[in-house]
Amino acid sequence: MTISPSDVATRVDLALHGVRVDAPVARRKGAGPSDDGHVVIDGRNATLPMNPESPYAVREGRVFKGGLDLGLSVEPVRRPRFYDLVTADGVPYDKIALLHGRDVLATTVVQTCIRYVEPDRCRFCSIEESLKAGATIAAKTPAQLAEVAEAAVRLDGVRQMVMTTGTTHAPDRGARPLVRCVRAVLEKVPGLPIQVQIEPPRDLSVIRELHEAGATAIGIHVESLDDDVRRRWMPGKSTVPMCEYEIAWDEAVRVFGRNRVSTYLLVGMGEDPDELVAGAGRLIDRGVYPFVVPMRPMVGTLAHR
Ligand code: SF4
């Protein structure tokens, strides 16, 4: 698919200003940095801020600026059918995992984090707010995840799964419970591509265990390559030095392969844009896919206060 420079400019503008649209599938809480609605633009998953003041509006599946049709088709992702089900042990499926985009199932396996005390907390994170609000449960079991994944694939055409988790004090920093979850899901849904997201583990062997369990990709998210930005925005997480990220990325590339390893780079935390681009280039050379994400603080985060 070729995208013209003016299309790129429009897409960047949409990502920044958002769009006036009602999206039934949205992310409003969690560990991620983006408050957004989930839509499909020209057949591809996208997340956009839902902004009633945006100059962009969606009418009849097209994006308009004023009266001008910008030539992009946009469809809100519909509410999935699996959201109406309840697990064998009585938990609503949407407290176990959520739809992200049109076909990605996302879960936070352990919804608590050792870094969530305010002085340590990442300023863009609201991982425990969804728990306090009763929108999720503290820890999902492998059996629950397998049950929900099977239904999401069968009823809603889910094609991949993402598992993230809060950080623990253990040497694997919380990664090892994901091994059992990946195994259980793949027993029920053989072949489902699963990305796991972890902090750099002190015990690197868990990276191989995740791969052997069947995970196909891994995210080890540094969020920023600038140590000052890291200290300001992630006081707890920035105590993990950059060299530990580099060691974990290199091990993950050895185990999972080039471009099967990714890291978020958030834009909008006061970083130098040229340094961000140069850093992204170094990650690419290393085999690590830099996933550039605009920072859109969610309600309940320290950044939103
Ligand atoms: S490390 Fe930071 S972003 Fe991750 S769950 Fe903990 S507080 Fe949230």
Coordinates of C-alpha atoms and ligand atoms in Angstrom, one line a residue, residues 31 113 115-116 121-122 124-125 127 166-167 199 237, ligand 1:
A31 CA -1.0 0.6 31.8
C113 CA 2.5 -3.1 40.0
R115 CA 5.8 0.9 41.1
Y116 CA 2.2 2.1 41.5
R121 CA 4.5 5.6 39.5
C122 CA 4.8 6.1 35.7
F124 CA 1.0 8.0 32.2
C125 CA -0.1 4.8 33.9
I127 CA -3.0 0.2 35.7
G166 CA 2.4 -5.3 36.2
T167 CA 6.0 -5.5 37.6
E199 CA 10.1 -5.3 31.9
K237 CA 10.9 2.3 36.2
Ligands
SF4_1 S1 6.0 -0.1 35.5 FE1 5.0 1.9 35.2 S2 3.7 1.7 33.3 FE2 4.3 -0.4 34.0 S3 2.6 -1.0 35.3 FE3 4.1 -0.2 36.6 S4 3.5 2.0 36.9 FE4 2.4 1.2 35.1

